[in-house]
Amino acid sequence: MAMKVRTRFAPSPTGFLHIGGARTALYNWLYARHHGGSFVLRVEDTDAERSTAESMEVILDGLRWLGLEWDEGPGVGGDFGPYNQSERVSIYDAYLEKLEAGGHVYEDEGAVRFRVPDKTFTVQDQICGEVSTNLKEQGSTRYDADAKKEVPANPDIVIKRPNGGYIFHFVNVVDDIEMGITHVIRGEDHLSNTPKHLALYEALGVAPPVFAHIPLNLNPNGTKMSKRDQGALIHEYQNDGFIADAVNNYMALLGWSGKDDQEIFTLEQLKERFELDGVNKSNSKFDYVKCCWVNGEHLKSLSPEELSSHATPFLKAAGIPVEDPRVAAALELARERAQLLSEIPGVIATIFATEVSYDAESVEKVVSREGMKEILTALTEGMNSVENWKEADIKSGIADAATGIGAKMGALMFPCRVASMGSTSGADLVPVLELLGKEETVKRLETFTAKYL
Ligand code: GLU
């Protein structure tokens, strides 16, 4: 029987959940789900000075918002806990004893060093291919503050500090062994650490897991992304008007493809399709514009109920009365124009406004044209005579008004839009007029005429 897949996401709680980290979590989650395995969340908080509870909360909240639920870990428990490294010291002590018994470690100025063997370790990486290193030959360097340069250093790896704290490489390997992790999927920044990890596996007499290092995600100009870059922090996506599945979809595309032209995926589809052989070997470049596009595509495919529940907080914040029976229809118009939930109020607010707020530039475009008073008068009369206030009849009403003054229908649409909606932008005119109702439409046309013409 094949071994059950167990993946893990192992964040260090020293900051926010960054898009690169979230992508790593997603790939681990997808891989585990695709193979019917388990996804473990392990908190790598051995660095007591830099780890904070606030950071952990931000990371957990981010994963929850994305819907990447973990099968074992904080708040969930599991058979391989505790899942915070700070609570696993006795396990690390026991593993250190194993290394001591095998003669693999020695003391050096209060620290414990792991003796790296003089041999080549080869990482068979599922994404990056084979990477071979002889740690001893490669040597090590450290920064000498007096000489102000890197100087040769002992290649044997410190696994325990003089203050008693264990070092990342050691606890990371111990936990992957103890937690039965079968696939280590993580950022390429850890590829160069992996030969050290292989040396530790060998010394402990344990077969290493499968490694898959995901190429980095960079800024469009090829620089490293920082938390100040747009789109870098997961907790900002929600406020910015993204829906979680769109962010998952975009993160999946940042380094993976399904080997065809499909770009829009539900989480369910990603789960079905995701395999490590679809992960790109080169670095990806974060593209906020594309991320917004993906979100817009997801908005289009939400059910009316889903759209309403996602949009409601944004409508409320913009003062749009969500109990108004026209909201559902307005949302249908909005999703044709908006990519982000946060853009929706701007598209439809005018429908619910008691007073139109006129965009000066749009108004100027209308009043600077000849014959506008005649057009507005014809429009007002035309609208007044529509009996069945539905899109088709409203449209004929505008067409008839145009014919009446020997103008093209198009010449009436633009002033009608500015007069009734306040701006050249926004949702489609005629459906908006239907939602406004006849009385309100006529009132708006009259108000505009009185004010500007
Ligand atoms: N705590 C490490 C990090 O956040 C995890 C490394 C790993 O996944 O093995 O980079």
Coordinates of C-alpha atoms and ligand atoms in Angstrom, one line a residue:
M1 CA 0.0 0.0 0.0
A2 CA 1.3 3.4 -0.9
M3 CA 2.3 5.6 2.0
K4 CA -0.3 8.2 3.0
V5 CA 0.8 11.7 1.9
R6 CA 1.6 14.1 4.7
T7 CA 2.6 17.7 3.9
R8 CA 3.1 20.6 6.1
F9 CA 3.3 24.4 6.2
A10 CA 5.8 25.5 8.7
P11 CA 5.7 29.2 9.2
S12 CA 7.9 31.1 11.6
P13 CA 5.6 33.6 13.4
T14 CA 7.8 36.6 13.0
G15 CA 5.7 38.8 10.7
F16 CA 2.7 38.8 8.4
L17 CA 1.4 36.1 6.1
H18 CA 3.1 37.1 2.9
I19 CA 1.9 36.0 -0.6
G20 CA 5.0 33.8 -1.0
G21 CA 4.3 32.0 2.2
A22 CA 0.6 31.7 1.5
R23 CA 1.4 30.2 -1.9
T24 CA 3.6 27.6 -0.2
A25 CA 0.7 26.8 2.1
L26 CA -1.6 26.5 -0.8
Y27 CA 0.6 24.1 -2.8
N28 CA 1.1 21.9 0.3
W29 CA -2.7 22.0 0.9
L30 CA -3.5 21.2 -2.7
Y31 CA -0.9 18.4 -2.9
A32 CA -2.3 16.8 0.3
R33 CA -5.9 17.2 -0.8
H34 CA -5.2 15.9 -4.3
H35 CA -3.6 12.7 -2.9
G36 CA -6.1 12.3 -0.1
G37 CA -3.4 13.0 2.5
S38 CA -3.1 15.2 5.5
F39 CA -2.0 18.8 5.7
V40 CA -0.2 19.7 8.9
L41 CA 0.4 23.2 10.3
R42 CA 3.6 23.5 12.3
V43 CA 4.7 26.6 14.1
E44 CA 8.4 27.2 13.9
D45 CA 8.7 29.4 16.9
T46 CA 12.2 28.4 18.2
D47 CA 13.4 32.0 17.8
A48 CA 11.8 33.3 20.9
E49 CA 13.0 36.8 20.4
R50 CA 11.4 37.3 17.0
S51 CA 8.3 35.1 17.4
T52 CA 5.1 36.7 18.5
A53 CA 1.5 35.5 19.3
E54 CA 0.2 38.4 17.2
S55 CA 2.1 37.2 14.2
M56 CA 0.8 33.7 14.7
E57 CA -2.8 35.0 14.8
V58 CA -2.3 37.0 11.6
I59 CA -1.0 33.9 9.9
L60 CA -3.7 31.6 11.1
D61 CA -6.4 34.2 10.2
G62 CA -4.9 34.5 6.7
L63 CA -5.0 30.7 6.2
R64 CA -8.6 30.5 7.6
W65 CA -9.7 33.3 5.3
L66 CA -8.1 31.5 2.3
G67 CA -9.9 28.4 3.4
L68 CA -6.7 26.3 3.7
E69 CA -7.9 24.4 6.7
W70 CA -5.3 22.2 8.4
D71 CA -5.9 18.6 9.6
E72 CA -3.4 18.9 12.4
G73 CA -1.9 21.8 14.2
P74 CA -2.8 24.8 16.4
G75 CA -6.4 24.8 17.5
V76 CA -7.0 21.4 15.9
G77 CA -4.6 19.1 17.7
G78 CA -3.6 15.8 16.2
D79 CA -1.5 12.7 16.9
F80 CA 1.9 14.2 16.4
G81 CA 1.6 17.3 18.6
P82 CA 2.5 19.6 20.2
Y83 CA 2.6 21.6 16.9
N84 CA 4.6 24.5 18.3
Q85 CA 8.3 23.9 18.2
S86 CA 8.7 25.9 21.5
E87 CA 6.8 23.0 23.2
R88 CA 8.9 20.2 21.7
V89 CA 12.2 20.7 23.4
S90 CA 12.2 17.3 25.1
I91 CA 11.8 15.7 21.6
Y92 CA 14.8 17.6 20.4
D93 CA 16.8 16.6 23.5
A94 CA 16.1 13.0 22.7
Y95 CA 17.2 13.4 19.1
L96 CA 20.4 15.2 20.2
E97 CA 21.2 12.2 22.4
K98 CA 20.8 9.9 19.3
L99 CA 23.3 12.1 17.5
E100 CA 25.6 12.1 20.5
A101 CA 25.4 8.3 20.7
G102 CA 26.4 8.0 17.0
G103 CA 29.4 10.4 17.6
H104 CA 27.9 13.0 15.2
V105 CA 28.2 16.0 17.4
Y106 CA 30.7 17.8 19.6
E107 CA 30.8 20.8 21.8
D108 CA 32.4 24.0 20.6
E109 CA 32.5 27.1 22.8
G110 CA 29.2 26.2 24.5
A111 CA 27.4 25.4 21.3
V112 CA 26.8 21.9 19.8
R113 CA 28.0 21.3 16.3
F114 CA 27.0 18.5 14.0
R115 CA 29.9 17.0 12.1
V116 CA 29.2 17.2 8.4
P117 CA 30.6 14.2 6.6
D118 CA 33.0 14.6 3.8
K119 CA 30.8 13.4 1.0
T120 CA 28.4 14.6 -1.6
F121 CA 24.7 14.8 -0.9
T122 CA 22.4 15.0 -3.8
V123 CA 18.9 16.5 -3.4
Q124 CA 16.5 14.9 -5.9
D125 CA 14.2 17.9 -6.1
Q126 CA 10.9 17.3 -7.7
I127 CA 10.9 20.8 -9.2
C128 CA 14.5 22.0 -9.3
G129 CA 16.1 18.7 -10.4
E130 CA 19.3 17.3 -8.9
V131 CA 21.4 19.5 -6.6
S132 CA 24.7 18.0 -5.4
T133 CA 26.8 19.5 -2.6
N134 CA 29.8 18.4 -0.5
L135 CA 29.3 20.6 2.6
K136 CA 32.8 20.0 3.7
E137 CA 34.4 21.0 0.4
Q138 CA 32.0 23.8 -0.1
G139 CA 33.1 25.1 3.3
S140 CA 31.4 27.8 5.2
T141 CA 32.0 31.5 5.8
R142 CA 31.0 33.9 8.5
Y143 CA 31.1 37.7 8.6
D144 CA 34.1 39.0 10.5
A145 CA 33.1 42.4 11.9
D146 CA 36.7 43.5 12.5
A147 CA 37.9 42.6 9.1
K148 CA 34.6 43.7 7.6
K149 CA 34.4 40.7 5.3
E150 CA 33.4 37.1 5.0
V151 CA 36.0 34.8 6.3
P152 CA 36.3 30.9 6.2
A153 CA 34.4 29.3 9.0
N154 CA 33.8 25.8 10.4
P155 CA 31.4 24.0 8.1
D156 CA 30.1 21.8 10.9
I157 CA 26.6 22.9 11.6
V158 CA 25.7 24.5 14.9
I159 CA 22.5 22.7 16.0
K160 CA 22.3 24.1 19.5
R161 CA 23.3 27.6 20.6
P162 CA 25.4 28.3 23.7
N163 CA 22.1 29.6 25.3
G164 CA 20.5 26.2 24.9
G165 CA 18.2 27.1 22.0
Y166 CA 18.0 24.7 19.1
I167 CA 18.7 25.8 15.5
F168 CA 16.3 25.7 12.6
H169 CA 18.0 23.0 10.5
F170 CA 17.9 20.5 13.4
V171 CA 14.4 21.0 14.7
N172 CA 13.0 21.2 11.2
V173 CA 14.4 17.8 10.3
V174 CA 13.4 16.3 13.7
D175 CA 9.9 17.5 13.3
D176 CA 9.6 16.3 9.7
I177 CA 10.7 12.9 10.9
E178 CA 8.5 12.8 14.0
M179 CA 5.4 14.2 12.2
G180 CA 5.8 11.6 9.4
I181 CA 6.0 14.2 6.7
T182 CA 6.3 12.6 3.3
H183 CA 6.7 15.6 1.1
V184 CA 8.5 18.8 1.9
I185 CA 7.2 21.5 -0.4
R186 CA 8.7 24.9 0.4
G187 CA 10.3 28.0 -1.0
E188 CA 13.5 27.7 -3.1
D189 CA 15.3 29.8 -0.5
H190 CA 15.5 26.6 1.4
L191 CA 17.1 24.5 -1.4
S192 CA 20.6 25.4 -0.3
N193 CA 19.8 24.2 3.2
T194 CA 18.6 20.8 2.0
P195 CA 22.0 19.1 1.8
K196 CA 22.5 19.9 5.5
H197 CA 19.1 18.4 6.1
L198 CA 20.1 15.3 4.1
A199 CA 23.2 14.9 6.2
L200 CA 21.1 15.0 9.4
Y201 CA 18.7 12.4 8.0
E202 CA 21.6 10.2 7.3
A203 CA 23.1 10.6 10.7
L204 CA 19.7 9.8 12.3
G205 CA 19.3 6.8 10.1
V206 CA 16.0 7.9 8.6
A207 CA 15.1 8.0 4.9
P208 CA 14.5 11.7 3.8
P209 CA 11.1 12.8 2.5
V210 CA 10.5 13.9 -1.0
F211 CA 11.6 17.5 -1.6
A212 CA 10.0 20.0 -3.9
H213 CA 11.3 23.6 -3.8
I214 CA 9.0 26.2 -5.3
P215 CA 10.8 29.0 -7.3
L216 CA 10.6 32.4 -5.8
N217 CA 7.9 35.0 -6.4
L218 CA 9.4 38.3 -7.4
N219 CA 8.3 41.8 -8.2
P220 CA 7.6 42.6 -11.9
N221 CA 11.1 44.2 -12.0
G222 CA 12.7 41.0 -10.7
T223 CA 13.5 42.3 -7.2
K224 CA 12.5 40.5 -4.0
M225 CA 9.0 41.3 -2.9
S226 CA 8.7 43.2 0.4
K227 CA 5.8 43.7 2.7
R228 CA 5.4 47.2 1.4
D229 CA 4.7 46.0 -2.2
Q230 CA 1.1 46.0 -3.4
G231 CA -0.4 42.6 -3.0
A232 CA 2.3 41.3 -0.6
L233 CA 0.2 40.8 2.5
I234 CA -2.7 38.3 2.6
H235 CA -4.6 40.2 5.3
E236 CA -5.0 43.2 3.0
Y237 CA -6.7 41.2 0.2
Q238 CA -9.9 40.9 2.1
N239 CA -10.2 44.7 2.7
D240 CA -9.1 45.4 -0.8
G241 CA -12.1 43.5 -2.1
F242 CA -10.8 40.2 -3.2
I243 CA -12.5 36.9 -2.6
A244 CA -10.4 34.1 -1.2
D245 CA -10.9 31.6 -4.0
A246 CA -9.7 34.2 -6.5
V247 CA -6.6 34.8 -4.4
N248 CA -6.0 31.0 -4.3
N249 CA -6.5 30.8 -8.0
Y250 CA -4.0 33.6 -8.6
M251 CA -1.5 32.1 -6.2
A252 CA -1.8 28.8 -8.0
L253 CA -1.0 30.5 -11.3
L254 CA 2.1 32.1 -9.7
G255 CA 4.3 29.2 -10.4
W256 CA 2.0 26.4 -11.6
S257 CA 0.0 25.7 -14.7
G258 CA -2.4 23.0 -15.6
K259 CA -0.5 22.6 -18.9
D260 CA -3.4 24.1 -21.0
D261 CA -4.9 27.5 -21.5
Q262 CA -7.2 27.4 -18.5
E263 CA -6.5 30.1 -16.0
I264 CA -9.6 30.4 -14.0
F265 CA -10.1 27.6 -11.4
T266 CA -12.3 27.0 -8.5
L267 CA -10.4 25.6 -5.4
E268 CA -12.1 22.2 -6.2
Q269 CA -10.7 22.2 -9.7
L270 CA -7.3 23.1 -8.4
K271 CA -7.5 20.2 -6.0
E272 CA -8.2 17.9 -8.9
R273 CA -5.5 19.3 -11.2
F274 CA -2.6 20.2 -9.0
E275 CA 0.5 18.1 -9.4
L276 CA 4.2 19.0 -8.7
D277 CA 5.1 18.4 -12.4
G278 CA 3.0 21.5 -13.3
V279 CA 5.1 23.7 -11.1
N280 CA 7.4 26.0 -13.1
K281 CA 11.2 25.8 -12.7
S282 CA 11.7 29.6 -13.1
N283 CA 10.8 32.4 -10.7
S284 CA 7.4 33.9 -11.0
K285 CA 6.6 37.6 -11.2
F286 CA 3.8 39.0 -9.2
D287 CA 1.3 40.9 -11.3
Y288 CA -1.4 42.8 -9.4
V289 CA -3.3 43.7 -12.5
K290 CA -3.7 40.1 -13.4
C291 CA -4.6 39.2 -9.8
C292 CA -7.5 41.8 -10.1
W293 CA -8.6 40.3 -13.4
V294 CA -8.7 36.8 -11.9
N295 CA -10.9 38.2 -9.1
G296 CA -13.2 39.8 -11.6
E297 CA -13.6 36.5 -13.4
H298 CA -14.5 34.8 -10.1
L299 CA -17.1 37.6 -9.3
K300 CA -18.8 36.8 -12.6
S301 CA -19.3 33.1 -11.7
L302 CA -20.6 33.6 -8.1
S303 CA -24.2 32.7 -7.5
P304 CA -26.4 35.8 -6.8
E305 CA -26.5 34.7 -3.1
E306 CA -22.7 34.4 -2.9
L307 CA -22.2 37.7 -4.6
S308 CA -24.6 39.4 -2.2
S309 CA -22.9 38.0 0.9
H310 CA -19.4 38.9 -0.4
A311 CA -20.5 42.4 -1.5
T312 CA -22.7 43.3 1.5
P313 CA -19.9 44.6 3.8
F314 CA -18.7 46.8 1.0
L315 CA -22.2 48.1 0.3
K316 CA -22.8 48.8 4.0
A317 CA -19.5 50.7 4.3
A318 CA -20.5 52.9 1.4
G319 CA -23.9 53.6 2.9
I320 CA -25.9 51.7 0.3
P321 CA -29.2 50.4 1.9
V322 CA -28.7 46.7 1.6
E323 CA -32.3 46.0 2.3
D324 CA -33.4 47.9 -0.8
P325 CA -35.1 45.3 -3.1
R326 CA -33.1 46.6 -6.1
V327 CA -29.8 45.7 -4.7
A328 CA -29.7 42.2 -6.2
A329 CA -30.3 43.5 -9.7
A330 CA -27.8 46.3 -9.2
L331 CA -25.2 43.7 -8.1
E332 CA -25.8 41.9 -11.4
L333 CA -25.0 45.1 -13.3
A334 CA -22.0 45.8 -11.0
R335 CA -20.3 42.5 -11.6
E336 CA -20.1 43.2 -15.3
R337 CA -17.9 46.3 -14.5
A338 CA -16.1 45.6 -11.2
Q339 CA -13.1 43.4 -10.7
L340 CA -12.9 44.0 -6.9
L341 CA -15.7 43.9 -4.4
S342 CA -14.5 47.3 -3.3
E343 CA -15.3 48.7 -6.7
I344 CA -18.9 47.7 -6.6
P345 CA -20.3 50.6 -4.6
G346 CA -18.7 53.1 -7.0
V347 CA -20.5 51.4 -9.9
I348 CA -24.0 51.3 -8.4
A349 CA -24.1 53.9 -5.6
T350 CA -25.9 56.4 -7.8
I351 CA -28.9 54.1 -8.1
F352 CA -29.6 54.4 -4.4
A353 CA -28.5 58.1 -4.0
T354 CA -31.2 60.6 -2.9
E355 CA -29.2 63.2 -4.7
V356 CA -27.0 62.7 -7.8
S357 CA -23.5 63.7 -7.2
Y358 CA -22.3 65.1 -10.5
D359 CA -18.8 64.5 -11.8
A360 CA -17.5 67.9 -13.0
E361 CA -15.6 66.6 -16.0
S362 CA -18.6 64.6 -17.2
V363 CA -20.9 67.5 -16.8
E364 CA -18.5 69.8 -18.7
K365 CA -18.5 67.3 -21.6
V366 CA -22.3 67.6 -21.8
V367 CA -22.7 71.4 -21.3
S368 CA -20.0 72.2 -23.8
R369 CA -22.0 70.7 -26.6
E370 CA -24.5 72.4 -28.8
G371 CA -28.2 71.7 -28.5
M372 CA -28.2 70.0 -25.1
K373 CA -31.2 71.8 -23.8
E374 CA -33.3 70.5 -26.7
I375 CA -32.0 67.0 -26.2
L376 CA -32.7 67.0 -22.5
T377 CA -36.2 68.4 -23.1
A378 CA -36.9 65.7 -25.6
L379 CA -35.4 63.0 -23.3
T380 CA -37.5 64.1 -20.4
E381 CA -40.7 64.1 -22.5
G382 CA -39.7 60.7 -24.0
M383 CA -39.2 59.2 -20.6
N384 CA -42.4 60.6 -19.3
S385 CA -44.3 58.9 -22.0
V386 CA -42.9 55.4 -21.4
E387 CA -45.8 53.3 -20.1
N388 CA -44.3 50.0 -19.3
W389 CA -41.1 50.9 -17.4
K390 CA -38.9 48.1 -18.6
E391 CA -35.6 48.1 -20.4
A392 CA -37.1 47.5 -23.9
D393 CA -39.6 50.2 -23.7
I394 CA -37.2 52.7 -22.1
K395 CA -34.8 52.1 -25.0
S396 CA -37.6 52.7 -27.5
G397 CA -38.5 55.8 -25.5
I398 CA -35.0 57.2 -26.0
A399 CA -35.0 56.1 -29.7
D400 CA -38.3 57.9 -30.3
A401 CA -37.1 61.0 -28.5
A402 CA -34.1 61.0 -30.8
T403 CA -36.2 60.6 -33.9
G404 CA -38.5 63.4 -32.8
I405 CA -35.6 65.9 -32.9
G406 CA -33.8 64.4 -35.9
A407 CA -30.9 63.1 -33.8
K408 CA -29.2 59.8 -33.5
M409 CA -30.0 57.7 -30.5
G410 CA -26.3 57.7 -29.5
A411 CA -26.4 61.5 -29.2
L412 CA -29.0 61.1 -26.4
M413 CA -27.4 58.3 -24.5
F414 CA -24.4 60.2 -23.3
P415 CA -26.3 63.3 -21.8
C416 CA -28.9 60.9 -20.5
R417 CA -26.3 59.0 -18.6
V418 CA -24.6 62.1 -17.1
A419 CA -27.9 63.6 -16.2
S420 CA -29.3 60.5 -14.5
M421 CA -26.2 58.9 -13.1
G422 CA -23.9 61.9 -12.6
S423 CA -20.9 60.5 -14.6
T424 CA -19.8 59.0 -17.8
S425 CA -18.7 55.8 -16.0
G426 CA -20.7 53.3 -14.1
A427 CA -23.1 50.5 -14.9
D428 CA -25.1 50.1 -18.2
L429 CA -27.5 53.1 -18.6
V430 CA -30.8 51.5 -19.5
P431 CA -30.9 48.8 -16.8
V432 CA -30.0 51.5 -14.3
L433 CA -32.9 53.7 -15.5
E434 CA -35.2 50.7 -15.0
L435 CA -34.0 50.4 -11.5
L436 CA -34.3 54.1 -10.8
G437 CA -37.9 54.0 -11.9
K438 CA -39.7 56.4 -14.1
E439 CA -40.4 59.1 -11.6
E440 CA -36.9 59.3 -10.3
T441 CA -35.4 59.2 -13.9
V442 CA -37.6 62.1 -15.0
K443 CA -36.8 64.0 -11.8
R444 CA -33.1 63.6 -12.4
L445 CA -33.3 64.8 -16.0
E446 CA -35.2 67.9 -14.9
T447 CA -32.8 68.6 -12.0
F448 CA -29.9 68.4 -14.4
T449 CA -31.5 70.7 -16.9
A450 CA -32.4 73.3 -14.3
K451 CA -28.9 73.2 -12.8
Y452 CA -26.7 73.2 -15.8
L453 CA -28.6 74.1 -19.0
Ligands
GLU1 N1 10.1 28.1 9.2 C1 10.7 27.9 7.9 C2 10.3 29.2 7.1 O1 9.3 29.9 7.5 C3 10.1 26.7 7.2 C4 11.0 26.0 6.3 C5 10.4 24.8 5.8 O2 9.3 24.8 5.3 O3 11.1 23.7 5.9 O4 10.9 29.5 6.1

